[in-house]
Amino acid sequence: MSSTAQPRYLRIKEYILEGIRSRQFLPGGKIPPELELARQFQVSRMTVNKAVRDLAEAGILLRFAGDGTYVAERKAESPLLDINNIAEEIEARGHRHSADVYELKAVAANEDVALRLAVKEGSTVFRSLIVHREDEVAIQLEDRYVNPVFAPDYLEQDFSSRTPNDFLMKNCPLTDIEHSVEAVLPSAAEQAMLDMSAQEPCLLVLRRTWSHKKLVSFARLTHPGSRYKLRSQTRVKR
């Protein structure tokens, strides 16, 4: 693709994403045909096809030969074996990320946190408690504990506009991950923060992360089961 075509391709992609964000293009509904978009933006159909294909590969659009291209109706989704920035995941789906910060302070590590962070019980650790929202719908409660030795500026961050993941990835580059996943029922506090009923199960991800053999953080990530799913894809060596 030529350098002059690249801005047009990006403009078409952003036009579709903005249409999804503004609900001009609704989940389950069609977007304009490629020929119509090509005429609108005065580009080749190949340029439009590139923008549409990229959004389809990201799971934002669904393409059906002979029928058209639709906005996907999807649960929020994250890869299980990787760590992505939840704000970037949401924006890639064409939606808006927002965050409510319920707690950001230094606390004394209880027995469980001390064990998981490999520090002494009673040691000072940093805690953040944040609800992540996708188009105002709560999809994740992030309860994170961080070893202050490796992230001394953690409490100074504005996590309503920047995720803990973004801060830690830039300051403590990730080298190792440990995950475990289980189904749980939400506590009364979790129900209130996630706007959900007591009967709805949650997906709970327990995650520890290391940076060059240094255990940096431990997080409990709680997701309403009806709004979230995890996926994993592994290449099998033959």
PDB file of C-alpha atoms in Angstrom:
ATOM      1  CA  MET A   1       0.000   0.000   0.000  1.00  0.00           C
ATOM      2  CA  SER A   2       1.377   3.434  -0.898  1.00  0.00           C
ATOM      3  CA  SER A   3       2.122   6.050   1.736  1.00  0.00           C
ATOM      4  CA  THR A   4      -0.647   8.282   0.313  1.00  0.00           C
ATOM      5  CA  ALA A   5      -3.224   5.502   0.701  1.00  0.00           C
ATOM      6  CA  GLN A   6      -2.347   4.814   4.349  1.00  0.00           C
ATOM      7  CA  PRO A   7      -4.060   7.922   5.827  1.00  0.00           C
ATOM      8  CA  ARG A   8      -7.221   7.129   3.831  1.00  0.00           C
ATOM      9  CA  TYR A   9      -7.259   3.552   5.082  1.00  0.00           C
ATOM     10  CA  LEU A  10      -6.893   4.767   8.663  1.00  0.00           C
ATOM     11  CA  ARG A  11      -9.597   7.376   8.135  1.00  0.00           C
ATOM     12  CA  ILE A  12     -12.055   4.726   6.934  1.00  0.00           C
ATOM     13  CA  LYS A  13     -11.200   2.493   9.884  1.00  0.00           C
ATOM     14  CA  GLU A  14     -11.725   5.348  12.339  1.00  0.00           C
ATOM     15  CA  TYR A  15     -15.012   6.285  10.602  1.00  0.00           C
ATOM     16  CA  ILE A  16     -16.342   2.759  11.197  1.00  0.00           C
ATOM     17  CA  LEU A  17     -15.113   2.679  14.810  1.00  0.00           C
ATOM     18  CA  GLU A  18     -16.639   6.080  15.523  1.00  0.00           C
ATOM     19  CA  GLY A  19     -19.903   4.883  13.973  1.00  0.00           C
ATOM     20  CA  ILE A  20     -19.893   1.927  16.379  1.00  0.00           C
ATOM     21  CA  ARG A  21     -19.014   4.127  19.375  1.00  0.00           C
ATOM     22  CA  SER A  22     -21.787   6.619  18.537  1.00  0.00           C
ATOM     23  CA  ARG A  23     -24.210   3.731  17.850  1.00  0.00           C
ATOM     24  CA  GLN A  24     -24.747   4.858  14.270  1.00  0.00           C
ATOM     25  CA  PHE A  25     -23.777   1.243  13.477  1.00  0.00           C
ATOM     26  CA  LEU A  26     -25.459  -1.006  16.043  1.00  0.00           C
ATOM     27  CA  PRO A  27     -24.382  -4.515  17.160  1.00  0.00           C
ATOM     28  CA  GLY A  28     -25.968  -7.005  14.784  1.00  0.00           C
ATOM     29  CA  GLY A  29     -26.543  -4.312  12.144  1.00  0.00           C
ATOM     30  CA  LYS A  30     -24.818  -3.743   8.811  1.00  0.00           C
ATOM     31  CA  ILE A  31     -22.212  -1.149   7.998  1.00  0.00           C
ATOM     32  CA  PRO A  32     -22.319   0.544   4.556  1.00  0.00           C
ATOM     33  CA  PRO A  33     -21.186  -1.646   1.617  1.00  0.00           C
ATOM     34  CA  GLU A  34     -17.547  -1.411   0.553  1.00  0.00           C
ATOM     35  CA  LEU A  35     -18.455   0.195  -2.787  1.00  0.00           C
ATOM     36  CA  GLU A  36     -20.435   2.889  -0.984  1.00  0.00           C
ATOM     37  CA  LEU A  37     -17.506   3.582   1.377  1.00  0.00           C
ATOM     38  CA  ALA A  38     -15.109   3.677  -1.587  1.00  0.00           C
ATOM     39  CA  ARG A  39     -17.263   6.351  -3.270  1.00  0.00           C
ATOM     40  CA  GLN A  40     -17.682   8.289  -0.021  1.00  0.00           C
ATOM     41  CA  PHE A  41     -13.931   8.447   0.675  1.00  0.00           C
ATOM     42  CA  GLN A  42     -12.904   8.524  -3.013  1.00  0.00           C
ATOM     43  CA  VAL A  43     -10.582   5.553  -2.694  1.00  0.00           C
ATOM     44  CA  SER A  44     -10.270   2.119  -4.272  1.00  0.00           C
ATOM     45  CA  ARG A  45     -12.330  -0.766  -2.972  1.00  0.00           C
ATOM     46  CA  MET A  46      -9.027  -2.450  -2.032  1.00  0.00           C
ATOM     47  CA  THR A  47      -8.321   0.359   0.450  1.00  0.00           C
ATOM     48  CA  VAL A  48     -11.767  -0.028   2.017  1.00  0.00           C
ATOM     49  CA  ASN A  49     -11.356  -3.811   2.086  1.00  0.00           C
ATOM     50  CA  LYS A  50      -8.115  -3.462   4.063  1.00  0.00           C
ATOM     51  CA  ALA A  51      -9.834  -1.374   6.770  1.00  0.00           C
ATOM     52  CA  VAL A  52     -12.828  -3.720   6.952  1.00  0.00           C
ATOM     53  CA  ARG A  53     -10.644  -6.836   6.971  1.00  0.00           C
ATOM     54  CA  ASP A  54      -8.530  -5.540   9.872  1.00  0.00           C
ATOM     55  CA  LEU A  55     -11.651  -4.805  11.941  1.00  0.00           C
ATOM     56  CA  ALA A  56     -13.036  -8.251  11.102  1.00  0.00           C
ATOM     57  CA  GLU A  57      -9.789  -9.908  12.223  1.00  0.00           C
ATOM     58  CA  ALA A  58     -10.062  -7.982  15.499  1.00  0.00           C
ATOM     59  CA  GLY A  59     -13.554  -9.440  15.990  1.00  0.00           C
ATOM     60  CA  ILE A  60     -15.279  -6.057  15.687  1.00  0.00           C
ATOM     61  CA  LEU A  61     -16.966  -6.826  12.363  1.00  0.00           C
ATOM     62  CA  LEU A  62     -18.411 -10.017  10.850  1.00  0.00           C
ATOM     63  CA  ARG A  63     -18.242 -10.504   7.060  1.00  0.00           C
ATOM     64  CA  PHE A  64     -20.648 -12.756   5.140  1.00  0.00           C
ATOM     65  CA  ALA A  65     -20.045 -13.406   1.456  1.00  0.00           C
ATOM     66  CA  GLY A  66     -22.974 -12.191  -0.633  1.00  0.00           C
ATOM     67  CA  ASP A  67     -24.699 -10.612   2.360  1.00  0.00           C
ATOM     68  CA  GLY A  68     -22.554  -7.839   3.764  1.00  0.00           C
ATOM     69  CA  THR A  69     -20.583  -6.826   6.838  1.00  0.00           C
ATOM     70  CA  TYR A  70     -22.130  -6.619  10.302  1.00  0.00           C
ATOM     71  CA  VAL A  71     -21.101  -5.171  13.648  1.00  0.00           C
ATOM     72  CA  ALA A  72     -20.296  -8.131  15.900  1.00  0.00           C
ATOM     73  CA  GLU A  73     -22.362  -8.775  19.020  1.00  0.00           C
ATOM     74  CA  ARG A  74     -19.745  -9.905  21.499  1.00  0.00           C
ATOM     75  CA  LYS A  75     -18.927 -10.334  25.138  1.00  0.00           C
ATOM     76  CA  ALA A  76     -15.851  -8.498  26.262  1.00  0.00           C
ATOM     77  CA  GLU A  77     -12.930 -10.852  25.726  1.00  0.00           C
ATOM     78  CA  SER A  78      -9.303 -11.114  26.828  1.00  0.00           C
ATOM     79  CA  PRO A  79      -6.530 -13.572  26.025  1.00  0.00           C
ATOM     80  CA  LEU A  80      -5.813 -15.868  28.953  1.00  0.00           C
ATOM     81  CA  LEU A  81      -2.127 -16.455  28.261  1.00  0.00           C
ATOM     82  CA  ASP A  82      -1.158 -12.837  27.584  1.00  0.00           C
ATOM     83  CA  ILE A  83      -1.496  -9.582  29.476  1.00  0.00           C
ATOM     84  CA  ASN A  84      -3.056  -6.777  27.471  1.00  0.00           C
ATOM     85  CA  ASN A  85      -4.052  -3.271  28.444  1.00  0.00           C
ATOM     86  CA  ILE A  86      -7.804  -3.503  29.054  1.00  0.00           C
ATOM     87  CA  ALA A  87      -8.298   0.067  27.835  1.00  0.00           C
ATOM     88  CA  GLU A  88      -6.673  -0.789  24.496  1.00  0.00           C
ATOM     89  CA  GLU A  89      -8.745  -3.990  24.206  1.00  0.00           C
ATOM     90  CA  ILE A  90     -11.961  -2.018  24.688  1.00  0.00           C
ATOM     91  CA  GLU A  91     -10.954   0.707  22.238  1.00  0.00           C
ATOM     92  CA  ALA A  92      -9.979  -1.936  19.664  1.00  0.00           C
ATOM     93  CA  ARG A  93     -13.569  -3.191  19.825  1.00  0.00           C
ATOM     94  CA  GLY A  94     -14.734   0.315  18.973  1.00  0.00           C
ATOM     95  CA  HIS A  95     -15.973   1.055  22.480  1.00  0.00           C
ATOM     96  CA  ARG A  96     -15.061   3.551  25.201  1.00  0.00           C
ATOM     97  CA  HIS A  97     -13.080   2.651  28.307  1.00  0.00           C
ATOM     98  CA  SER A  98     -13.611   4.382  31.632  1.00  0.00           C
ATOM     99  CA  ALA A  99     -12.490   3.548  35.152  1.00  0.00           C
ATOM    100  CA  ASP A 100     -13.754   4.177  38.685  1.00  0.00           C
ATOM    101  CA  VAL A 101     -10.959   4.223  41.268  1.00  0.00           C
ATOM    102  CA  TYR A 102     -12.315   3.054  44.633  1.00  0.00           C
ATOM    103  CA  GLU A 103      -9.003   2.774  46.459  1.00  0.00           C
ATOM    104  CA  LEU A 104      -5.359   3.727  45.915  1.00  0.00           C
ATOM    105  CA  LYS A 105      -3.242   3.594  49.056  1.00  0.00           C
ATOM    106  CA  ALA A 106      -0.517   1.861  51.052  1.00  0.00           C
ATOM    107  CA  VAL A 107      -1.757  -1.041  53.188  1.00  0.00           C
ATOM    108  CA  ALA A 108      -0.265  -3.727  55.428  1.00  0.00           C
ATOM    109  CA  ALA A 109      -0.046  -7.076  53.630  1.00  0.00           C
ATOM    110  CA  ASN A 110      -2.266  -9.697  55.215  1.00  0.00           C
ATOM    111  CA  GLU A 111      -1.240 -13.355  55.264  1.00  0.00           C
ATOM    112  CA  ASP A 112      -2.683 -14.155  51.811  1.00  0.00           C
ATOM    113  CA  VAL A 113      -1.247 -11.093  50.065  1.00  0.00           C
ATOM    114  CA  ALA A 114       2.133 -11.536  51.758  1.00  0.00           C
ATOM    115  CA  LEU A 115       2.304 -15.136  50.570  1.00  0.00           C
ATOM    116  CA  ARG A 116       1.351 -14.263  46.996  1.00  0.00           C
ATOM    117  CA  LEU A 117       3.733 -11.280  46.788  1.00  0.00           C
ATOM    118  CA  ALA A 118       6.555 -13.083  48.602  1.00  0.00           C
ATOM    119  CA  VAL A 119       6.889 -10.392  51.283  1.00  0.00           C
ATOM    120  CA  LYS A 120       6.602 -10.517  55.070  1.00  0.00           C
ATOM    121  CA  GLU A 121       3.152 -10.366  56.612  1.00  0.00           C
ATOM    122  CA  GLY A 122       2.506  -6.785  57.748  1.00  0.00           C
ATOM    123  CA  SER A 123       4.860  -5.321  55.134  1.00  0.00           C
ATOM    124  CA  THR A 124       3.705  -2.160  53.388  1.00  0.00           C
ATOM    125  CA  VAL A 125       2.358  -2.803  49.894  1.00  0.00           C
ATOM    126  CA  PHE A 126       0.409  -0.611  47.467  1.00  0.00           C
ATOM    127  CA  ARG A 127      -3.231  -1.467  46.741  1.00  0.00           C
ATOM    128  CA  SER A 128      -5.469  -0.237  43.911  1.00  0.00           C
ATOM    129  CA  LEU A 129      -9.147  -1.154  43.579  1.00  0.00           C
ATOM    130  CA  ILE A 130     -10.592  -0.176  40.205  1.00  0.00           C
ATOM    131  CA  VAL A 131     -13.712  -0.973  38.172  1.00  0.00           C
ATOM    132  CA  HIS A 132     -13.135  -0.947  34.418  1.00  0.00           C
ATOM    133  CA  ARG A 133     -16.135  -0.102  32.239  1.00  0.00           C
ATOM    134  CA  GLU A 134     -16.888  -0.639  28.568  1.00  0.00           C
ATOM    135  CA  ASP A 135     -19.374   1.961  27.329  1.00  0.00           C
ATOM    136  CA  GLU A 136     -20.353   2.542  30.981  1.00  0.00           C
ATOM    137  CA  VAL A 137     -20.946  -1.193  31.631  1.00  0.00           C
ATOM    138  CA  ALA A 138     -18.758  -2.683  34.386  1.00  0.00           C
ATOM    139  CA  ILE A 139     -16.752  -5.625  33.016  1.00  0.00           C
ATOM    140  CA  GLN A 140     -13.825  -5.995  35.443  1.00  0.00           C
ATOM    141  CA  LEU A 141     -13.028  -5.323  39.096  1.00  0.00           C
ATOM    142  CA  GLU A 142      -9.249  -5.091  39.411  1.00  0.00           C
ATOM    143  CA  ASP A 143      -7.979  -5.562  42.972  1.00  0.00           C
ATOM    144  CA  ARG A 144      -4.192  -5.218  42.673  1.00  0.00           C
ATOM    145  CA  TYR A 145      -1.309  -5.317  45.161  1.00  0.00           C
ATOM    146  CA  VAL A 146       2.108  -4.016  44.134  1.00  0.00           C
ATOM    147  CA  ASN A 147       5.516  -4.329  45.787  1.00  0.00           C
ATOM    148  CA  PRO A 148       6.538  -0.675  46.349  1.00  0.00           C
ATOM    149  CA  VAL A 149      10.222  -1.522  46.001  1.00  0.00           C
ATOM    150  CA  PHE A 150       9.739  -2.039  42.251  1.00  0.00           C
ATOM    151  CA  ALA A 151       7.102   0.647  41.592  1.00  0.00           C
ATOM    152  CA  PRO A 152       7.663   3.471  44.100  1.00  0.00           C
ATOM    153  CA  ASP A 153       5.569   5.998  42.108  1.00  0.00           C
ATOM    154  CA  TYR A 154       2.491   3.752  41.886  1.00  0.00           C
ATOM    155  CA  LEU A 155       0.322   5.779  44.282  1.00  0.00           C
ATOM    156  CA  GLU A 156       1.010   9.001  42.382  1.00  0.00           C
ATOM    157  CA  GLN A 157      -0.711   7.798  39.200  1.00  0.00           C
ATOM    158  CA  ASP A 158      -4.142   8.843  37.935  1.00  0.00           C
ATOM    159  CA  PHE A 159      -5.675   5.442  37.231  1.00  0.00           C
ATOM    160  CA  SER A 160      -8.942   6.989  36.050  1.00  0.00           C
ATOM    161  CA  SER A 161      -7.100   7.939  32.852  1.00  0.00           C
ATOM    162  CA  ARG A 162      -4.268   5.396  32.804  1.00  0.00           C
ATOM    163  CA  THR A 163      -4.467   1.695  33.660  1.00  0.00           C
ATOM    164  CA  PRO A 164      -2.153   0.028  36.203  1.00  0.00           C
ATOM    165  CA  ASN A 165      -1.164  -2.356  33.398  1.00  0.00           C
ATOM    166  CA  ASP A 166       0.107   0.533  31.274  1.00  0.00           C
ATOM    167  CA  PHE A 167       2.096   2.009  34.165  1.00  0.00           C
ATOM    168  CA  LEU A 168       3.649  -1.294  35.246  1.00  0.00           C
ATOM    169  CA  MET A 169       4.498  -2.439  31.718  1.00  0.00           C
ATOM    170  CA  LYS A 170       6.429   0.779  31.119  1.00  0.00           C
ATOM    171  CA  ASN A 171       8.170   0.805  34.509  1.00  0.00           C
ATOM    172  CA  CYS A 172       8.605  -2.919  35.236  1.00  0.00           C
ATOM    173  CA  PRO A 173       8.723  -4.734  31.867  1.00  0.00           C
ATOM    174  CA  LEU A 174       6.854  -8.021  32.095  1.00  0.00           C
ATOM    175  CA  THR A 175       8.907 -11.220  31.820  1.00  0.00           C
ATOM    176  CA  ASP A 176       6.792 -13.912  33.553  1.00  0.00           C
ATOM    177  CA  ILE A 177       3.078 -14.482  34.245  1.00  0.00           C
ATOM    178  CA  GLU A 178       1.169 -16.863  36.509  1.00  0.00           C
ATOM    179  CA  HIS A 179      -2.597 -17.314  36.029  1.00  0.00           C
ATOM    180  CA  SER A 180      -5.327 -19.299  37.694  1.00  0.00           C
ATOM    181  CA  VAL A 181      -9.046 -19.057  36.874  1.00  0.00           C
ATOM    182  CA  GLU A 182     -12.096 -20.081  38.862  1.00  0.00           C
ATOM    183  CA  ALA A 183     -15.849 -19.470  39.000  1.00  0.00           C
ATOM    184  CA  VAL A 184     -17.079 -17.610  42.086  1.00  0.00           C
ATOM    185  CA  LEU A 185     -20.169 -15.835  43.377  1.00  0.00           C
ATOM    186  CA  PRO A 186     -19.671 -12.119  44.029  1.00  0.00           C
ATOM    187  CA  SER A 187     -19.565 -10.653  47.524  1.00  0.00           C
ATOM    188  CA  ALA A 188     -22.011  -7.895  48.431  1.00  0.00           C
ATOM    189  CA  ALA A 189     -19.317  -5.261  47.813  1.00  0.00           C
ATOM    190  CA  GLU A 190     -18.441  -6.779  44.433  1.00  0.00           C
ATOM    191  CA  GLN A 191     -22.119  -6.870  43.446  1.00  0.00           C
ATOM    192  CA  ALA A 192     -22.413  -3.159  44.148  1.00  0.00           C
ATOM    193  CA  MET A 193     -19.251  -2.184  42.287  1.00  0.00           C
ATOM    194  CA  LEU A 194     -19.994  -4.397  39.275  1.00  0.00           C
ATOM    195  CA  ASP A 195     -23.738  -3.578  39.125  1.00  0.00           C
ATOM    196  CA  MET A 196     -24.754  -7.246  39.224  1.00  0.00           C
ATOM    197  CA  SER A 197     -26.979  -9.643  41.147  1.00  0.00           C
ATOM    198  CA  ALA A 198     -25.883 -12.074  43.849  1.00  0.00           C
ATOM    199  CA  GLN A 199     -26.948 -15.068  41.728  1.00  0.00           C
ATOM    200  CA  GLU A 200     -24.771 -14.298  38.717  1.00  0.00           C
ATOM    201  CA  PRO A 201     -21.420 -16.137  38.753  1.00  0.00           C
ATOM    202  CA  CYS A 202     -18.141 -14.367  38.082  1.00  0.00           C
ATOM    203  CA  LEU A 203     -14.905 -15.361  36.399  1.00  0.00           C
ATOM    204  CA  LEU A 204     -12.069 -14.745  38.854  1.00  0.00           C
ATOM    205  CA  VAL A 205      -8.545 -14.536  37.466  1.00  0.00           C
ATOM    206  CA  LEU A 206      -5.690 -14.628  39.972  1.00  0.00           C
ATOM    207  CA  ARG A 207      -2.599 -13.191  38.330  1.00  0.00           C
ATOM    208  CA  ARG A 208       0.988 -12.694  39.473  1.00  0.00           C
ATOM    209  CA  THR A 209       3.570 -10.905  37.328  1.00  0.00           C
ATOM    210  CA  TRP A 210       7.366 -10.804  37.421  1.00  0.00           C
ATOM    211  CA  SER A 211       9.909  -8.447  35.921  1.00  0.00           C
ATOM    212  CA  HIS A 212      13.338 -10.048  35.519  1.00  0.00           C
ATOM    213  CA  LYS A 213      12.708 -12.531  38.366  1.00  0.00           C
ATOM    214  CA  LYS A 214      11.283  -9.806  40.624  1.00  0.00           C
ATOM    215  CA  LEU A 215       7.712 -10.499  41.774  1.00  0.00           C
ATOM    216  CA  VAL A 216       6.062  -7.139  41.135  1.00  0.00           C
ATOM    217  CA  SER A 217       2.303  -7.524  41.520  1.00  0.00           C
ATOM    218  CA  PHE A 218      -0.594  -9.766  42.453  1.00  0.00           C
ATOM    219  CA  ALA A 219      -4.105  -9.064  41.159  1.00  0.00           C
ATOM    220  CA  ARG A 220      -7.592 -10.455  41.608  1.00  0.00           C
ATOM    221  CA  LEU A 221      -9.548  -9.724  38.431  1.00  0.00           C
ATOM    222  CA  THR A 222     -13.292 -10.325  38.841  1.00  0.00           C
ATOM    223  CA  HIS A 223     -15.567 -10.341  35.768  1.00  0.00           C
ATOM    224  CA  PRO A 224     -19.370 -10.766  35.543  1.00  0.00           C
ATOM    225  CA  GLY A 225     -19.845 -14.093  33.776  1.00  0.00           C
ATOM    226  CA  SER A 226     -22.531 -12.794  31.413  1.00  0.00           C
ATOM    227  CA  ARG A 227     -20.350  -9.929  30.201  1.00  0.00           C
ATOM    228  CA  TYR A 228     -16.897 -11.434  29.842  1.00  0.00           C
ATOM    229  CA  LYS A 229     -14.986 -14.403  28.471  1.00  0.00           C
ATOM    230  CA  LEU A 230     -11.381 -15.541  28.314  1.00  0.00           C
ATOM    231  CA  ARG A 231      -9.774 -17.231  25.346  1.00  0.00           C
ATOM    232  CA  SER A 232      -6.575 -19.120  24.675  1.00  0.00           C
ATOM    233  CA  GLN A 233      -4.891 -20.089  21.427  1.00  0.00           C
ATOM    234  CA  THR A 234      -1.756 -22.239  21.328  1.00  0.00           C
ATOM    235  CA  ARG A 235       0.213 -23.469  18.358  1.00  0.00           C
ATOM    236  CA  VAL A 236       0.800 -27.222  18.568  1.00  0.00           C
ATOM    237  CA  LYS A 237       4.286 -28.215  17.483  1.00  0.00           C
ATOM    238  CA  ARG A 238       4.454 -31.237  15.215  1.00  0.00           C
TER     239      ARG A 238
END
